[in-house]
Coordinates of C-alpha atoms and ligand atoms in Angstrom, one line a residue:
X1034 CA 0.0 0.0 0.0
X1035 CA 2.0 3.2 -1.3
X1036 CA 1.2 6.2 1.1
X1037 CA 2.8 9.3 2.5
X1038 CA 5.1 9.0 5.1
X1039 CA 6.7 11.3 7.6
X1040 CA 10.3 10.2 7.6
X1041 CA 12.0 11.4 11.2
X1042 CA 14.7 10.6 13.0
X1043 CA 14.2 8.6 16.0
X1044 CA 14.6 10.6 18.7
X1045 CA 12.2 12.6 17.2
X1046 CA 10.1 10.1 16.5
X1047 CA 7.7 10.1 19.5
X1048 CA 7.3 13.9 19.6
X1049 CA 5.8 14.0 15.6
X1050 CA 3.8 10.7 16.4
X1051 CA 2.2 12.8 18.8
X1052 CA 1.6 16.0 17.3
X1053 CA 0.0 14.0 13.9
X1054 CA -2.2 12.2 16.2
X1055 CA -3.1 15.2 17.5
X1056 CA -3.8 16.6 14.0
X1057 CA -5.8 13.1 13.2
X1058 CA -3.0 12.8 10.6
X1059 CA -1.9 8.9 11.5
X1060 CA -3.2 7.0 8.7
X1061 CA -5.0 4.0 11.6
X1062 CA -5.2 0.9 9.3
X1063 CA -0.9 0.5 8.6
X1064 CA 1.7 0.1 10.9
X1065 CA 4.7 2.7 12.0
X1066 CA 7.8 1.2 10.5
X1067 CA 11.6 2.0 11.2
X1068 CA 14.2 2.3 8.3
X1069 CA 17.7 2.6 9.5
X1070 CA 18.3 6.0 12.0
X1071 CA 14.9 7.0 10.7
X1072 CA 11.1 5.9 11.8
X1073 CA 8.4 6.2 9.1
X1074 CA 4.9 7.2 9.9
X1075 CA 2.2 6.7 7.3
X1076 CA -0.3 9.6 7.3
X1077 CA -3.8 9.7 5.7
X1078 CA -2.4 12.6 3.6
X1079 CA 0.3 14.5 2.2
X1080 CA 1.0 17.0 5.9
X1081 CA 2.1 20.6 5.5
X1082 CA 5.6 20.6 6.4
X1083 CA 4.6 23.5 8.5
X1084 CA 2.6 21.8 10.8
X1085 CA 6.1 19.9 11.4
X1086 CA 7.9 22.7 11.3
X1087 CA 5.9 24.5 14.1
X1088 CA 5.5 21.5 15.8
X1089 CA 9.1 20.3 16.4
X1090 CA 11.0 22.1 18.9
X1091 CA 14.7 21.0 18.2
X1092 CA 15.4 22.9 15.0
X1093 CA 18.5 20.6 14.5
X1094 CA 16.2 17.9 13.7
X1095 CA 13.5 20.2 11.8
X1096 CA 15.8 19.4 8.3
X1097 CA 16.0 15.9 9.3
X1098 CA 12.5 15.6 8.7
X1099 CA 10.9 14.9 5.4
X1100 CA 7.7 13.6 3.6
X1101 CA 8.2 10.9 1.5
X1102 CA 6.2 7.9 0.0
X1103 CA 6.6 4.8 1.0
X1104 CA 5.2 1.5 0.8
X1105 CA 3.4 -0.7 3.7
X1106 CA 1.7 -3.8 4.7
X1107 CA -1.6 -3.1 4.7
X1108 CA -3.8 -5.4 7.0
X1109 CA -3.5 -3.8 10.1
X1110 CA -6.9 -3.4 10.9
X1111 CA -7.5 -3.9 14.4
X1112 CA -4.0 -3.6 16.0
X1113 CA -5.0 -0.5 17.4
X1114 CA -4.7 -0.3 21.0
X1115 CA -7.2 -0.1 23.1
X1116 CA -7.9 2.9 24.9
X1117 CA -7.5 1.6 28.4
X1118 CA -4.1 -0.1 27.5
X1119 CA -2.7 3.6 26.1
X1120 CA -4.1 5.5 29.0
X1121 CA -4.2 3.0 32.3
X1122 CA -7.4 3.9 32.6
X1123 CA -10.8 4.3 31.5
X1124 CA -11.4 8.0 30.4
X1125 CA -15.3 9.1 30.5
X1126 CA -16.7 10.6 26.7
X1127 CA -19.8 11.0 24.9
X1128 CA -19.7 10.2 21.2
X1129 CA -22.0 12.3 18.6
X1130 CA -21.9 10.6 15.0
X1131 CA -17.9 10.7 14.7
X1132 CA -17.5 13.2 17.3
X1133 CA -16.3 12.6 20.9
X1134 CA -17.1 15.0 23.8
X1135 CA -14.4 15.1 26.4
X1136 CA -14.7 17.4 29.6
X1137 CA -12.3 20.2 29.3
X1138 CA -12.1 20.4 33.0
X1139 CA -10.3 17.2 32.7
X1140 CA -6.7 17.5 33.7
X1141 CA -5.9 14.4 31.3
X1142 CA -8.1 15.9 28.7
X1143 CA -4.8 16.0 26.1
X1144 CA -4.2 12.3 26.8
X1145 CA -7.4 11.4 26.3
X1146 CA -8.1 13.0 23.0
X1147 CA -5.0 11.8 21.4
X1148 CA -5.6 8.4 22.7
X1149 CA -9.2 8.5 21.4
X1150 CA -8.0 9.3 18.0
X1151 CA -5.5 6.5 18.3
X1152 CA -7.6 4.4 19.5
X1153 CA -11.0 4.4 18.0
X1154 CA -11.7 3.8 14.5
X1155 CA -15.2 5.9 14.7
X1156 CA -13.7 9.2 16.0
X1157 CA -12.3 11.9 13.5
X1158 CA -12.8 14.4 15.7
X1159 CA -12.3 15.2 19.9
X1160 CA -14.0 18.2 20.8
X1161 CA -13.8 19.9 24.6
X1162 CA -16.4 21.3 26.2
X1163 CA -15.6 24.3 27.9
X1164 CA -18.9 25.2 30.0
X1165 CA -22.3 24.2 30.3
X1166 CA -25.0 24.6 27.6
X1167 CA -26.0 27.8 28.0
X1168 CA -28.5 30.6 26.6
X1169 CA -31.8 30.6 24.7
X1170 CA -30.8 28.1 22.2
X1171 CA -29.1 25.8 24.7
X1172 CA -25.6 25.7 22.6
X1173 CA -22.0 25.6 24.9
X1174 CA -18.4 26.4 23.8
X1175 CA -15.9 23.8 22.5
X1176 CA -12.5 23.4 21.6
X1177 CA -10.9 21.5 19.0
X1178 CA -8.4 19.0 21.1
X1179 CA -8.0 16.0 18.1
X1180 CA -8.3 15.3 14.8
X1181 CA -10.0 17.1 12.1
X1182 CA -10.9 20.5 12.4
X1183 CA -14.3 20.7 12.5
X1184 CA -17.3 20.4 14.2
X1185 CA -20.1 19.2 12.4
X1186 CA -21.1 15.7 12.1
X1187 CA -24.0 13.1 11.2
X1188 CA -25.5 11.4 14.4
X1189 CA -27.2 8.3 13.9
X1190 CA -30.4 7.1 16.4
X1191 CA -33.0 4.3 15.6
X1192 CA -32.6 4.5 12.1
X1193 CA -32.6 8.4 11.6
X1194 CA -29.9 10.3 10.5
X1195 CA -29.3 13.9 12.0
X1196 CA -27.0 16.7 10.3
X1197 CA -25.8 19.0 13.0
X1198 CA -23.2 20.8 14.2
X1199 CA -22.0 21.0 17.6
X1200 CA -21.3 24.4 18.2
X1201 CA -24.4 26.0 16.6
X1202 CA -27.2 23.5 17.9
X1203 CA -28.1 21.7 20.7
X1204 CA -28.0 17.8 20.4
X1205 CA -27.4 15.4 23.2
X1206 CA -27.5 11.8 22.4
X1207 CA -28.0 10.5 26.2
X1208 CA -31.8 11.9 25.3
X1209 CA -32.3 9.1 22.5
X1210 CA -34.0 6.4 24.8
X1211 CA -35.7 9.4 25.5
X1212 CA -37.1 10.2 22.4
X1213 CA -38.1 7.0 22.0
X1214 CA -40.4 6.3 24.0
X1215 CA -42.0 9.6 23.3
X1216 CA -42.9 8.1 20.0
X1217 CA -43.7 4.9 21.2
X1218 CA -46.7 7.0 22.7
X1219 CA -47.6 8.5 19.4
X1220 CA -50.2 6.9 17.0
X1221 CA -51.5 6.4 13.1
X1222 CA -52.9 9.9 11.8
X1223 CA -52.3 11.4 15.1
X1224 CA -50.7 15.4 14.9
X1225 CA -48.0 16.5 16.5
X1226 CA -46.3 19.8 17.3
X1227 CA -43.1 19.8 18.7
X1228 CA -42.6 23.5 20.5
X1229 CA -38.4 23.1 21.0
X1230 CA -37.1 20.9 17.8
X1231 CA -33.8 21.9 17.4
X1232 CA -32.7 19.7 14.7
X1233 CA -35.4 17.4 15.2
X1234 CA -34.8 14.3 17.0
X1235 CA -38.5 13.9 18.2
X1236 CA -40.1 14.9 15.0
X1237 CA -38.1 12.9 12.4
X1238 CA -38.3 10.1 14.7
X1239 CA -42.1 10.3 15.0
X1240 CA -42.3 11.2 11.9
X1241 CA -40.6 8.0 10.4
X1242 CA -41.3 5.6 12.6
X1243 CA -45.2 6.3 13.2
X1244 CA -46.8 6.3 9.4
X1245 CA -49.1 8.8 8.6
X1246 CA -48.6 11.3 11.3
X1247 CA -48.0 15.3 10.8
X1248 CA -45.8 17.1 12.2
X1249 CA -44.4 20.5 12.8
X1250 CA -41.2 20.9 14.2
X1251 CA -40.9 24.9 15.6
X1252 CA -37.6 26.3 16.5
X1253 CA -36.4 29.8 17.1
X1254 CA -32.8 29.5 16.2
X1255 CA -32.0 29.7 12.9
X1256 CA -29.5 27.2 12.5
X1257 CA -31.2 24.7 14.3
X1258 CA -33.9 25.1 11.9
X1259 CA -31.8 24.8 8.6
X1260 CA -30.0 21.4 10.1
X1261 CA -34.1 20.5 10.6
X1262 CA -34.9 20.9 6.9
X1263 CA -31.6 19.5 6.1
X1264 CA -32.1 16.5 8.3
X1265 CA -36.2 16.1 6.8
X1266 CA -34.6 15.8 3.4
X1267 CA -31.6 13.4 4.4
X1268 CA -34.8 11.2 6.0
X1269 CA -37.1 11.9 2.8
X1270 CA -39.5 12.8 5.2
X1271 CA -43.2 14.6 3.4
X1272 CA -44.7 14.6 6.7
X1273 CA -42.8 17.7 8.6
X1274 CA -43.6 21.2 8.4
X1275 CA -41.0 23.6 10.0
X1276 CA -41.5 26.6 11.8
X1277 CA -38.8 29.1 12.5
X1278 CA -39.9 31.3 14.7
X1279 CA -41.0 31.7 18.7
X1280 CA -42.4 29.4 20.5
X1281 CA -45.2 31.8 21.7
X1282 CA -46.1 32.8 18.6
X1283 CA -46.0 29.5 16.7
X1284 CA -48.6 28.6 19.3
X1285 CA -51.1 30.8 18.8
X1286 CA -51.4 30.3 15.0
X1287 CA -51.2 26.6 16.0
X1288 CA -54.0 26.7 18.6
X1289 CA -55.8 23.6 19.3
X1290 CA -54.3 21.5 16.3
X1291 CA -52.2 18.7 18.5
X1292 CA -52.8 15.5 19.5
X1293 CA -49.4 16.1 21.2
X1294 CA -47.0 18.9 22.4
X1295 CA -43.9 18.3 22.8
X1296 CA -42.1 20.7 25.5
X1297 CA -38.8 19.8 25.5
X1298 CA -37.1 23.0 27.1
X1299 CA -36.6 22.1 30.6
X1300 CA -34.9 25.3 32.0
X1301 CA -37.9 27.4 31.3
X1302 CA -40.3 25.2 30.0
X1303 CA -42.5 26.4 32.7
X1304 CA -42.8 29.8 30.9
X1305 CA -43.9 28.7 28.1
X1306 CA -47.2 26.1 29.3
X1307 CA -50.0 28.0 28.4
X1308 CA -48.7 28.3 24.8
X1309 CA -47.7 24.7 24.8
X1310 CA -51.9 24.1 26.2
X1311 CA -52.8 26.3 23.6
X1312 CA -51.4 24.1 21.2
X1313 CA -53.6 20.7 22.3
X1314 CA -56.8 19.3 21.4
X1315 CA -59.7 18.7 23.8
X1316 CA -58.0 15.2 25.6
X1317 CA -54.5 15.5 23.5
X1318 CA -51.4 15.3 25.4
X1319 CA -48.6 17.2 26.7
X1320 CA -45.4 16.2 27.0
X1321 CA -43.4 18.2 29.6
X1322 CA -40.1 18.5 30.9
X1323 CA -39.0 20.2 34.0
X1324 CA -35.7 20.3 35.8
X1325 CA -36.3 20.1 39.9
X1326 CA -34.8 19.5 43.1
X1327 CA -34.7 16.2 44.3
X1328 CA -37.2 17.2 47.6
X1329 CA -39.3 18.7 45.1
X1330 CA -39.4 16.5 41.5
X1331 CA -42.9 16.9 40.8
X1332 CA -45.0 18.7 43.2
X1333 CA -44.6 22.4 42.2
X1334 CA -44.5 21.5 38.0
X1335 CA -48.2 19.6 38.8
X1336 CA -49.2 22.6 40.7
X1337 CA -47.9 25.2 38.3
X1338 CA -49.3 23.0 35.5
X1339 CA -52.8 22.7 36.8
X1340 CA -53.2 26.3 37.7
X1341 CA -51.9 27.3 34.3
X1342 CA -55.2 24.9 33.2
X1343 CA -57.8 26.4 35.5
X1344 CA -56.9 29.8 34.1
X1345 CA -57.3 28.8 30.5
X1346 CA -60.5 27.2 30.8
X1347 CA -59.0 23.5 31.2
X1348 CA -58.2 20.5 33.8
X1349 CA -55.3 18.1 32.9
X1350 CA -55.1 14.4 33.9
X1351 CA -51.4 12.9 34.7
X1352 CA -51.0 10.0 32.8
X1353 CA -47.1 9.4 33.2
X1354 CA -44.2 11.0 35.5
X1355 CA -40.7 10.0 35.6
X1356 CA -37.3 10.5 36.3
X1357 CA -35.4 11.4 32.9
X1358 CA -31.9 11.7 34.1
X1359 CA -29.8 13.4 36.8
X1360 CA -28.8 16.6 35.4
X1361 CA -26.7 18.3 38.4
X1362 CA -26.2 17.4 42.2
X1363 CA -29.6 17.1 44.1
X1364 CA -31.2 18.2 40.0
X1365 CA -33.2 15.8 38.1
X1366 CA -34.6 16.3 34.4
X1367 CA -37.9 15.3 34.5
X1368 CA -40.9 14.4 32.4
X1369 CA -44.3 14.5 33.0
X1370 CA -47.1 13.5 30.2
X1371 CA -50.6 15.3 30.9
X1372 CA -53.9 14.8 29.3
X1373 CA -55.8 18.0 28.3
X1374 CA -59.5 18.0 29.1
X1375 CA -61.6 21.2 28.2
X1376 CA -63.9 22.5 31.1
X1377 CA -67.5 23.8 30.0
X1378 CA -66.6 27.3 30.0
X1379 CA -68.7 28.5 27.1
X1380 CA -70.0 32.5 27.7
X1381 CA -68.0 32.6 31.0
X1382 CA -64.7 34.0 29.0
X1383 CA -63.1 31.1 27.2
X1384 CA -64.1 30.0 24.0
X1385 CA -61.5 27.7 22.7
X1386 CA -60.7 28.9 19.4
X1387 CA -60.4 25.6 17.0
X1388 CA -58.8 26.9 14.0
X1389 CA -55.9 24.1 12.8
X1390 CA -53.0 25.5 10.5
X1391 CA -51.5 22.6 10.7
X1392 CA -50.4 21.8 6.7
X1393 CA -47.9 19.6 6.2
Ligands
SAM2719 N1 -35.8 18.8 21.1 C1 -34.5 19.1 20.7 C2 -33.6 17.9 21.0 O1 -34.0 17.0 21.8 O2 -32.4 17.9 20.6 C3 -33.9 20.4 21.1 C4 -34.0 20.6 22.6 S1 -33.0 22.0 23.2 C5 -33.0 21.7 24.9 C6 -34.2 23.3 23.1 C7 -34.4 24.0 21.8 O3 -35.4 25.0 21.9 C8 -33.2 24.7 21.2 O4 -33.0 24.2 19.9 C9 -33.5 26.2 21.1 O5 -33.0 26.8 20.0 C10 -35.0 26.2 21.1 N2 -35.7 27.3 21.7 C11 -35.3 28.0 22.8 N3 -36.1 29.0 23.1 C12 -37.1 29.0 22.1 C13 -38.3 29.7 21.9 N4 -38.6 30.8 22.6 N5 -39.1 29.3 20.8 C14 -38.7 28.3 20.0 N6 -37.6 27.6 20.2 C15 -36.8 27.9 21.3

């Protein structure tokens, strides 16, 4: 197998290894070879002897170094070491398509991206995240640690394939058990609207998996929205609408359309019930999520969630409630489902308006 090579002399060696890995640069399916004084390493492309240049710190060696071609055994497949055996441990990341999350906070965080890269066949990329997510559309700062620059991706989950990219949108792939049991809960001809899309985990996945549904999929930042069309297309999806635009306002053209709500905003979900009620049918459902305190998980969301009924003219029914995942210490995400029943309250104030825009 002819390929390039980085041709350095072998006290160097170690340091370049490094710094290619580092730069995702280490072609993963051939071996390192040595050749006299020298040690060869085969890269998945021809590097710019700049990167070297920059890179190695004992100039006497800089004119040492050259790229070549070279020949090698091919067959090396799955001599890569595993993770644990290059780092004596077991680091903790999250992987997103070919993307893995590592905690910046780390102190090994380096290590670990280098060694992921090394290691795993699937990762192109390591990103850092530096911060929580953060701000109305729920995106976080990363850094680049390993591998390719970039930071844009295509997640897979049950058979749906989402275009996004990490520093724009919010995705989290811990939520995909998540999402599907949402749909699970979703049937034939039924209408959904999903309030917080993002890129559209919920929607495509309902979408594809439960025939004949319609959807809208509503989102208020803008690049969120154009990974959701991108992702409907990549899906060949007919049955989603998108909406780019507030939640609020969204609602109120969408006002009593749904046979289910999806409220997946859980920092300030709360804000945003009475448009996410305004949304439902006479006995459709609401699906809500709520971060809480652990002395607390339910009891003030049902309250705040039945008084936000009274005052529109409604009463709501709990049909599921349930621990989603720990989100902080003593903080739970957490989900509950509500059925939407409308109260008599004809000529006393609230006439439910029934207009459906809903055209997918
Ligand atoms: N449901 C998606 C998922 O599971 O990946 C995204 C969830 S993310 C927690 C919340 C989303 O709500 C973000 O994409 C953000 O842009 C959007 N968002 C925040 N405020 C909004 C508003 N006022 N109206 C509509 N969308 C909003």
């Amino acid at each position: 197998m002819r390929l390039w090579a980085v041709k350095v002399p072998r006290s160097m060696a170690e340091h370049v290894r490094r710094r290619l890995l580092i730069a995702g640069l280490i072609h993963p399916d051939v071996k390192i070879c040595q050749n006299g004084q020298f040690i060869l390493i085969p890269v998945i492309k021809k590097p710019d002897m700049s990167l070297l240049n920059d890179n190695i710190d004992n100039a006497n060696n800089t004119d040492n170094t050259t790229i070549i071609e070279s020949d090698f055994e091919p067959g090396h497949h799955n001599n890569r070491p595993s993770l644990e055996d290059e780092l004596g441990f077991s680091p903790a990341y999250d992987v997103i398509g070919d993307i893995a999350l590592i905690d910046m906070d780390d102190q090994d965080a380096g290590k670990i991206a280098s060694a992921l890269i090394l290691c795993k066949k699937n990762i192109k990329v390591v990103l850092g995240t530096a911060g929580p997510v953060s701000g109305e559309f729920r995106t976080r700062d990363l850094v680049i640690l390993a591998g390719e620059h970039r930071t844009h991706t295509i997640h897979t989950e049950f058979g749906c394939r989402y275009k996004l990219d990490l520093s724009l949108v919010y995705f989290s792939h811990r939520l995909g058990t998540e999402r599907k049991r949402v749909a699970d809960t979703v049937k034939s001809q039924q209408k959904i609207v999903d309030l917080f899309a993002g890129v559209g985990p919920f929607s495509i996945l309902i979408a594809k998996s439960v025939p004949g549904t319609s959807v809208v999929a509503v989102d208020k930042n803008p690049k969120a929205v154009q990974f959701l069309k991108e992702n409907i297309r990549l899906n060949r999806l007919d049955n989603v609408v998108v909406v780019e635009d507030d939640a609020r306002q969204a609602a109120y053209k969408l006002r009593h359309c749904a046979d289910h709500v999806i409220m997946n905003l859980p920092h300030s979900s709360r804000e945003f019930l009475n448009s996410g009620m305004m949304v439902v049918k006479n006995g459709g459902l609401v699906h809500f999520y709520d971060i809480t305190p652990e002395d607390d998980l339910y009891r003030t969301s049902w309250e705040i969630i039945q008084d936000t009924a009274i005052s529109i003219g409604r009463k709501v029914e709990c049909v599921e409630k349930r621990i989603v995942r720990s989100y902080a210490p003593h903080q739970y995400n957490v989900y509950i489902r509500f059925r939407l029943i409308d109260l008599n309250m004809r000529g006393k104030g609230f006439e439910p308006s029934y207009s459906c825009e809903i055209a997918p």
